[in-house]
Amino acid sequence: MFYLKADQAERNGNVMWRARSFLLAIVTSMTILATFGVLARDNNVTTPTATPAVPLMNIPSAPPVSAAPQATPNTPEIPTIRLSPAPPQSPLAQQSEIAEPRWERREYLPIAPAEGRDSAPLIALILPQKTEAYRSAAQTLRAGFAAAAKAAQAEDLYIVIEHEAGQAAYAFAEAQRIGARVAVGPLLRDDLRILLRSPPTLWTVALTQLEDLDAPLPKNIFPLTLTVESDARLLARELLTSGRMQGLVLLTSETPLMKRFSDALIDEWLRLGEAPPKRMVFTIEEMTETKEKLDMISPSTIVLAVEGNDAILGRALTKPWTTYASGHIYQRAAQFEEFAFDQLRVVEIPWLVDQHAERFKHLGMPPETPVMARLYALGFDAFQIATAFSDGPPLSLNINGASGYIRFDAKEGLLRNGQMAIFDRGRLRPLTAVIP
């Protein structure tokens, strides 16, 4: 009986010991959890599902040595900001303000401040280089811009901001944030349209223009373009001053570009007080009928507003008559090297007309296609224009540039005129230019 009672007491003791151990474990666990909660609260620890804040770019005075690739003394690296893909909300949805840009820093090189100014870049070159469709054009224009900066020994004056098509507004916001005084861009018309919903405050040399050339722009935005409208204005004055308006025929295709060219010609003639010329539509299917009509009319002069595959056939049709055209009529140098355009008079950029002129010695040889050569020349001239705007619009400005004769006044803004040229035995040669 004694042993039974002792065994019972031992079992009861074990139960009590296990209960105490269990309660102690619970209290210990609660203490640990409470301690972790306090640490988490005090150090702002967030859960993985929380949305992180959009980072802002801090431009260091000098990044780590490993971050900057070594550059040769003759080819300094240009600071580049590459904006990341667009934020979820497109600028199309933003009517009153430009959102803070989201960015991805892949490359940034220190900017060496020029004497007498702070470390912020003077000029921001803004290009849609991150969109494949426009990359080649953007790179070519950028190369021309860099050539002008190198020629002026002023490569430290600018920074390049790359963006996706449709996202120039974010690039302009970044340019303003880093303190640039002048922006060069955007390159695309759609980007300009979006940008105007909340215009930037810095002086801007736009590389495109709106469809409506008479639409008012903010007083700090000045277009510098290679549009066919500028070719049309120059050609209209050339024909008027050379006495060729009498018996003139405008032979035009129905492509959007050439319709713009012919409409601009007629608008300029009307503005100058001249009656518009006879207008005929060119199609390959009706070439025979068109030739018969021209023979019947016997025009003194023809303005040929065609492009692409129509160009050589259109020129063959007008061979018997003095013929003028926009430089946009041809897109490959081989087209005139084969004498297809012999004696055709065109409006072209001066660099393609007189490549070996002393004033073009810093440009080197033009790119393979006329289209890219025009963009390169525009970039070269854009740098010179941008530096002139560093302290606001100049009182006046006259540049005999690679892309044309460029002048500025407060009333008309930037005006660019190409050069009259003639195809002669497979080469472009200067014709007397009309300079207002």
Coordinates of C-alpha atoms in Angstrom, one line a residue:
M1 CA 0.0 0.0 0.0
F2 CA 2.9 2.3 0.8
Y3 CA 4.5 1.6 -2.5
L4 CA 1.3 2.3 -4.4
K5 CA 0.9 5.7 -2.7
A6 CA 4.5 6.6 -3.4
D7 CA 4.1 5.7 -7.1
Q8 CA 0.9 7.8 -7.3
A9 CA 2.7 10.8 -5.8
E10 CA 5.6 10.4 -8.2
R11 CA 3.2 10.4 -11.2
N12 CA 1.4 13.5 -9.9
G13 CA 4.8 15.2 -9.5
N14 CA 5.7 14.5 -13.1
V15 CA 2.4 15.9 -14.3
M16 CA 3.0 19.1 -12.3
W17 CA 6.5 19.4 -13.6
R18 CA 5.4 19.1 -17.2
A19 CA 2.7 21.7 -16.7
R20 CA 5.2 24.1 -15.3
S21 CA 7.5 23.5 -18.2
F22 CA 4.8 24.0 -20.8
L23 CA 3.7 27.3 -19.2
L24 CA 7.3 28.5 -19.1
A25 CA 7.7 27.8 -22.8
I26 CA 4.6 29.8 -23.7
V27 CA 5.8 32.8 -21.6
T28 CA 9.2 32.7 -23.3
S29 CA 7.7 32.6 -26.8
M30 CA 5.5 35.5 -26.1
T31 CA 8.4 37.5 -24.8
I32 CA 10.5 36.8 -28.0
L33 CA 7.6 37.8 -30.3
A34 CA 6.9 41.0 -28.4
T35 CA 10.6 41.9 -28.6
F36 CA 10.7 41.3 -32.4
G37 CA 7.6 43.4 -32.8
V38 CA 9.3 46.4 -31.1
L39 CA 12.4 46.1 -33.2
A40 CA 10.3 45.9 -36.4
R41 CA 8.3 49.0 -35.4
D42 CA 11.4 51.0 -34.4
N43 CA 13.3 50.2 -37.6
N44 CA 10.4 50.8 -40.1
V45 CA 10.6 47.2 -41.3
T46 CA 7.9 46.8 -44.0
T47 CA 6.3 43.6 -45.4
P48 CA 7.3 42.4 -48.9
T49 CA 3.9 43.5 -50.3
A50 CA 4.4 47.2 -49.5
T51 CA 5.1 49.4 -52.5
P52 CA 8.6 51.0 -52.3
A53 CA 8.9 54.7 -52.9
V54 CA 10.1 55.8 -56.4
P55 CA 13.8 56.6 -56.1
L56 CA 15.1 60.1 -57.0
M57 CA 18.4 60.4 -58.7
N58 CA 21.1 62.0 -56.6
I59 CA 24.0 63.1 -58.9
P60 CA 27.2 62.7 -56.9
S61 CA 30.1 65.0 -57.4
A62 CA 32.2 62.0 -58.4
P63 CA 31.0 58.4 -58.6
P64 CA 33.1 55.4 -57.6
V65 CA 36.1 55.0 -59.9
S66 CA 34.8 51.6 -61.1
A67 CA 31.5 53.2 -62.3
A68 CA 33.2 55.4 -64.9
P69 CA 34.8 53.7 -67.9
Q70 CA 38.2 55.0 -69.0
A71 CA 38.0 57.5 -71.9
T72 CA 40.7 58.4 -74.3
P73 CA 41.8 62.1 -74.1
N74 CA 40.5 62.8 -77.6
T75 CA 37.1 61.1 -77.1
P76 CA 35.7 62.2 -73.7
E77 CA 32.7 60.3 -72.5
I78 CA 29.4 62.3 -72.4
P79 CA 27.2 62.0 -69.3
T80 CA 24.1 59.9 -70.1
I81 CA 20.9 59.3 -68.2
R82 CA 18.8 56.4 -69.4
L83 CA 15.3 56.6 -68.1
S84 CA 13.7 53.3 -67.3
P85 CA 10.5 52.1 -69.0
A86 CA 7.5 54.3 -68.5
P87 CA 5.6 54.4 -65.2
P88 CA 2.2 52.8 -65.1
Q89 CA 0.4 56.1 -65.7
S90 CA 1.1 57.4 -69.2
P91 CA 1.5 61.2 -69.9
L92 CA -1.6 60.8 -72.1
A93 CA -3.6 60.7 -68.9
Q94 CA -1.9 63.6 -67.3
Q95 CA -3.4 67.0 -68.2
S96 CA -2.1 69.3 -65.6
E97 CA 1.3 68.1 -64.4
I98 CA 4.3 65.9 -65.3
A99 CA 4.8 63.1 -62.8
E100 CA 8.1 62.4 -61.2
P101 CA 10.1 60.3 -63.7
R102 CA 11.0 56.8 -62.8
W103 CA 14.6 56.1 -63.9
E104 CA 17.2 53.4 -64.0
R105 CA 20.7 54.5 -63.6
R106 CA 22.9 52.4 -65.9
E107 CA 25.6 54.9 -66.7
Y108 CA 26.6 58.3 -65.3
L109 CA 29.9 60.1 -65.7
P110 CA 30.9 63.2 -63.7
I111 CA 30.5 66.5 -65.4
A112 CA 33.5 68.7 -65.2
P113 CA 32.3 72.2 -64.4
A114 CA 33.4 75.0 -66.6
E115 CA 35.1 78.0 -65.0
G116 CA 32.5 80.5 -63.7
R117 CA 29.5 78.2 -63.6
D118 CA 28.2 75.5 -61.3
S119 CA 28.4 71.7 -61.9
A120 CA 24.9 71.4 -63.5
P121 CA 25.0 70.8 -67.2
L122 CA 24.2 73.8 -69.4
I123 CA 22.3 71.7 -72.0
A124 CA 20.2 68.5 -71.9
L125 CA 20.0 66.7 -75.2
I126 CA 16.7 64.6 -75.0
L127 CA 16.3 61.8 -77.5
P128 CA 14.1 58.7 -78.0
Q129 CA 17.1 56.4 -78.1
K130 CA 15.5 53.7 -76.1
T131 CA 12.9 52.9 -78.7
E132 CA 14.2 50.7 -81.5
A133 CA 12.3 52.4 -84.3
Y134 CA 13.9 55.7 -83.6
R135 CA 17.3 54.6 -82.3
S136 CA 19.3 55.0 -85.5
A137 CA 17.9 58.5 -86.1
A138 CA 18.5 59.5 -82.5
Q139 CA 22.1 58.2 -82.5
T140 CA 22.9 60.0 -85.8
L141 CA 21.6 63.3 -84.5
R142 CA 23.5 62.8 -81.3
A143 CA 26.7 62.1 -83.2
G144 CA 26.3 65.5 -85.0
F145 CA 25.6 67.2 -81.7
A146 CA 28.8 65.7 -80.2
A147 CA 30.9 66.7 -83.2
A148 CA 29.8 70.3 -82.8
A149 CA 30.6 70.2 -79.0
K150 CA 34.0 68.7 -79.8
A151 CA 34.8 71.3 -82.4
A152 CA 33.9 74.0 -79.8
Q153 CA 35.9 72.2 -77.1
A154 CA 32.8 72.3 -75.0
E155 CA 31.9 68.7 -74.4
D156 CA 31.4 69.3 -70.7
L157 CA 28.4 71.6 -71.4
Y158 CA 25.8 69.0 -72.1
I159 CA 24.3 65.7 -70.9
V160 CA 22.2 63.2 -72.9
I161 CA 18.9 61.9 -71.5
E162 CA 17.5 58.9 -73.3
H163 CA 13.9 57.9 -73.2
E164 CA 11.2 55.7 -74.7
A165 CA 8.9 57.2 -77.4
G166 CA 6.0 58.9 -75.7
Q167 CA 8.0 59.6 -72.6
A168 CA 9.8 62.8 -73.4
A169 CA 7.8 64.6 -70.6
Y170 CA 9.6 62.6 -68.0
A171 CA 13.0 63.3 -69.6
F172 CA 12.2 67.0 -69.5
A173 CA 11.3 66.7 -65.8
E174 CA 14.6 65.1 -65.2
A175 CA 16.5 67.8 -67.1
Q176 CA 14.8 70.5 -65.0
R177 CA 15.5 68.6 -61.8
I178 CA 19.3 68.4 -62.5
G179 CA 19.4 72.1 -63.3
A180 CA 19.9 72.3 -67.1
R181 CA 19.2 75.7 -68.6
V182 CA 18.5 74.6 -72.2
A183 CA 16.8 71.5 -73.6
V184 CA 17.3 70.2 -77.1
G185 CA 14.3 68.0 -78.0
P186 CA 12.0 66.3 -78.3
L187 CA 12.6 64.7 -81.7
L188 CA 9.1 63.2 -82.2
R189 CA 6.0 65.2 -83.0
D190 CA 3.8 63.1 -80.7
D191 CA 6.2 63.8 -77.8
L192 CA 6.0 67.5 -78.5
R193 CA 2.2 67.3 -78.4
I194 CA 2.2 65.5 -75.1
L195 CA 4.9 67.9 -73.6
L196 CA 2.8 70.9 -74.4
R197 CA 0.1 69.7 -71.9
S198 CA 2.5 70.8 -69.2
P199 CA 5.3 72.8 -70.8
P200 CA 8.8 72.8 -69.4
T201 CA 10.1 76.0 -67.9
L202 CA 13.6 75.8 -69.4
W203 CA 14.5 77.2 -72.8
T204 CA 13.8 74.5 -75.4
V205 CA 15.1 74.0 -79.0
A206 CA 12.5 71.5 -80.3
L207 CA 13.6 69.2 -83.1
T208 CA 10.1 68.9 -84.5
Q209 CA 6.9 70.9 -84.8
L210 CA 3.2 70.6 -84.7
E211 CA 1.1 69.7 -87.7
D212 CA -0.5 73.2 -87.5
L213 CA 2.5 75.5 -88.2
D214 CA 0.5 78.5 -87.0
A215 CA -0.4 76.9 -83.6
P216 CA 1.0 79.1 -80.8
L217 CA 3.8 77.6 -78.7
P218 CA 5.0 78.7 -75.3
K219 CA 7.4 81.5 -75.4
N220 CA 10.3 79.4 -74.3
I221 CA 10.0 76.7 -77.1
F222 CA 11.6 77.3 -80.5
P223 CA 11.3 74.6 -83.2
L224 CA 14.4 73.8 -85.4
T225 CA 13.3 71.3 -88.0
L226 CA 14.1 69.7 -91.4
T227 CA 10.5 69.8 -92.5
V228 CA 9.4 69.9 -96.2
E229 CA 7.4 73.1 -95.3
S230 CA 10.7 75.0 -95.0
D231 CA 11.8 73.6 -98.4
A232 CA 8.5 74.7 -99.9
R233 CA 8.9 78.3 -98.6
L234 CA 12.4 78.6 -100.0
L235 CA 11.4 77.1 -103.3
A236 CA 8.3 79.3 -103.7
R237 CA 10.5 82.4 -103.3
E238 CA 13.1 81.0 -105.7
L239 CA 10.5 80.5 -108.4
L240 CA 9.0 83.9 -107.8
T241 CA 12.3 85.8 -107.9
S242 CA 13.6 83.9 -110.9
G243 CA 10.4 84.8 -112.9
R244 CA 9.2 81.2 -113.3
M245 CA 5.7 81.5 -112.0
Q246 CA 4.2 82.0 -115.5
G247 CA 3.3 78.6 -117.0
L248 CA 4.2 76.7 -113.8
V249 CA 2.8 73.2 -113.2
L250 CA 2.8 71.4 -109.8
L251 CA 2.9 67.7 -110.4
T252 CA 2.3 65.9 -107.0
S253 CA 1.7 62.4 -105.7
E254 CA -0.8 61.7 -103.0
T255 CA 1.6 60.6 -100.2
P256 CA 1.2 62.5 -96.9
L257 CA 4.7 64.0 -97.1
M258 CA 4.3 65.3 -100.6
K259 CA 0.8 66.7 -100.0
R260 CA 2.3 68.7 -97.1
F261 CA 5.0 69.9 -99.5
S262 CA 2.6 71.0 -102.2
D263 CA 0.2 72.6 -99.8
A264 CA 3.0 74.6 -98.2
L265 CA 4.1 75.8 -101.7
I266 CA 0.6 77.0 -102.5
D267 CA 0.2 78.7 -99.1
E268 CA 3.5 80.6 -99.6
W269 CA 2.6 81.7 -103.1
L270 CA -0.8 83.0 -101.8
R271 CA 1.0 84.7 -98.9
L272 CA 3.3 86.4 -101.5
G273 CA 0.2 87.6 -103.5
E274 CA 0.6 85.1 -106.3
A275 CA -2.1 82.9 -107.9
P276 CA -1.5 79.2 -107.3
P277 CA -0.2 77.2 -110.3
K278 CA -2.0 74.4 -112.1
R279 CA -1.9 71.2 -110.0
M280 CA -1.8 67.7 -111.5
V281 CA -1.7 64.4 -109.7
F282 CA 1.0 61.9 -110.5
T283 CA 0.4 58.2 -110.5
I284 CA 2.4 55.4 -112.2
E285 CA -0.8 54.0 -113.7
E286 CA -1.6 57.2 -115.5
M287 CA 1.9 58.2 -116.7
T288 CA 1.0 58.1 -120.4
E289 CA -2.0 60.3 -119.9
T290 CA 0.0 62.7 -117.7
K291 CA 2.7 62.9 -120.4
E292 CA 0.1 63.8 -123.0
K293 CA -1.3 66.5 -120.9
L294 CA 2.1 68.0 -120.2
D295 CA 2.9 68.0 -123.9
M296 CA -0.3 69.8 -124.5
I297 CA 0.2 72.4 -121.8
S298 CA 4.0 72.8 -122.5
P299 CA 4.8 74.3 -119.1
S300 CA 7.7 76.6 -118.6
T301 CA 8.6 74.9 -115.2
I302 CA 7.5 71.9 -113.2
V303 CA 7.6 71.4 -109.5
L304 CA 7.9 67.6 -108.9
A305 CA 6.4 66.7 -105.5
V306 CA 7.0 62.9 -105.4
E307 CA 9.1 60.5 -103.4
G308 CA 10.2 56.9 -103.0
N309 CA 9.5 54.6 -106.0
D310 CA 7.8 57.4 -107.9
A311 CA 10.9 59.7 -107.9
I312 CA 12.9 58.2 -110.8
L313 CA 9.8 57.7 -113.0
G314 CA 8.5 61.1 -112.2
R315 CA 11.8 62.7 -113.1
A316 CA 11.9 60.7 -116.4
L317 CA 8.5 62.2 -117.2
T318 CA 9.6 65.8 -116.7
K319 CA 13.0 65.6 -118.4
P320 CA 12.0 67.9 -121.3
W321 CA 11.2 70.8 -118.8
T322 CA 13.0 72.7 -116.1
T323 CA 12.1 70.8 -112.9
Y324 CA 12.4 71.7 -109.2
A325 CA 11.8 69.4 -106.2
S326 CA 12.4 69.1 -102.5
G327 CA 15.6 67.2 -101.4
H328 CA 13.2 64.7 -99.9
I329 CA 12.6 63.3 -103.4
Y330 CA 15.6 61.0 -103.0
Q331 CA 16.6 58.8 -100.1
R332 CA 19.7 57.0 -101.5
A333 CA 22.8 58.6 -103.0
A334 CA 22.8 55.9 -105.7
Q335 CA 19.7 57.4 -107.2
F336 CA 21.5 60.5 -108.4
E337 CA 24.9 58.8 -109.0
E338 CA 23.1 56.9 -111.8
F339 CA 22.3 60.2 -113.4
A340 CA 18.5 59.6 -112.9
F341 CA 18.1 63.1 -111.6
D342 CA 20.5 65.0 -113.9
Q343 CA 19.6 68.7 -114.1
L344 CA 17.0 68.4 -111.4
R345 CA 17.0 71.4 -109.1
V346 CA 16.4 70.7 -105.4
V347 CA 16.4 72.3 -102.0
E348 CA 19.0 70.5 -100.0
I349 CA 21.1 71.0 -96.8
P350 CA 24.4 72.9 -97.6
W351 CA 26.6 70.1 -96.2
L352 CA 25.4 67.7 -98.9
V353 CA 25.8 70.4 -101.6
D354 CA 29.3 71.4 -100.7
Q355 CA 30.8 68.8 -98.4
H356 CA 34.4 70.1 -98.7
A357 CA 33.7 73.7 -97.7
E358 CA 36.0 75.0 -95.0
R359 CA 33.1 75.6 -92.5
F360 CA 32.3 71.9 -92.6
K361 CA 35.7 70.6 -91.8
H362 CA 34.6 69.3 -88.4
L363 CA 31.8 67.2 -89.7
G364 CA 33.8 64.7 -91.7
M365 CA 32.1 62.6 -94.4
P366 CA 28.3 62.4 -94.4
P367 CA 26.5 59.2 -93.4
E368 CA 25.6 56.8 -96.3
T369 CA 22.0 58.0 -96.7
P370 CA 20.8 61.6 -97.3
V371 CA 18.2 61.1 -94.6
M372 CA 20.9 60.4 -91.9
A373 CA 23.1 63.1 -93.3
R374 CA 20.4 65.7 -92.7
L375 CA 19.9 64.5 -89.1
Y376 CA 23.6 64.6 -88.4
A377 CA 23.7 68.2 -89.8
L378 CA 20.7 69.2 -87.7
G379 CA 22.4 67.8 -84.6
F380 CA 25.6 69.8 -85.4
D381 CA 23.6 73.1 -85.8
A382 CA 21.4 72.4 -82.8
F383 CA 24.4 72.5 -80.4
Q384 CA 25.4 75.9 -81.7
I385 CA 21.8 77.2 -81.3
A386 CA 21.5 75.7 -77.8
T387 CA 24.6 77.5 -76.5
A388 CA 23.3 80.8 -77.8
F389 CA 20.2 80.3 -75.6
S390 CA 22.1 79.7 -72.4
D391 CA 21.1 83.0 -71.0
G392 CA 17.7 83.2 -72.8
P393 CA 16.9 84.0 -76.4
P394 CA 19.5 86.1 -78.1
L395 CA 18.5 89.5 -79.6
S396 CA 19.4 88.1 -83.0
L397 CA 21.2 85.1 -84.4
N398 CA 22.6 84.2 -87.8
I399 CA 24.3 80.8 -88.5
N400 CA 25.5 79.6 -91.8
G401 CA 25.0 76.0 -90.7
A402 CA 25.4 72.5 -92.0
S403 CA 21.6 72.1 -92.2
G404 CA 21.0 75.5 -93.7
Y405 CA 21.0 79.2 -93.1
I406 CA 19.5 79.7 -89.7
R407 CA 18.4 83.0 -88.2
F408 CA 16.5 83.9 -85.1
D409 CA 14.4 86.9 -84.0
A410 CA 12.0 87.3 -81.2
K411 CA 8.9 87.6 -83.5
E412 CA 9.5 84.7 -85.9
G413 CA 11.6 82.4 -83.8
L414 CA 14.1 80.0 -85.5
L415 CA 13.9 79.9 -89.3
R416 CA 16.0 77.5 -91.3
N417 CA 16.5 77.7 -95.1
G418 CA 18.2 75.1 -97.1
Q419 CA 20.3 75.7 -100.2
M420 CA 19.3 75.6 -103.9
A421 CA 21.3 72.9 -105.7
I422 CA 21.3 71.1 -109.0
F423 CA 22.2 67.5 -109.9
D424 CA 25.0 67.7 -112.5
R425 CA 26.5 64.6 -114.0
G426 CA 25.9 62.5 -110.9
R427 CA 26.8 65.2 -108.3
L428 CA 25.0 67.9 -106.4
R429 CA 26.3 71.4 -107.2
P430 CA 25.4 74.8 -105.7
L431 CA 22.7 76.9 -107.4
T432 CA 22.1 80.5 -106.4
A433 CA 20.5 80.3 -102.9
V434 CA 17.7 82.5 -101.9
I435 CA 18.4 83.9 -98.4
P436 CA 15.7 86.2 -97.0

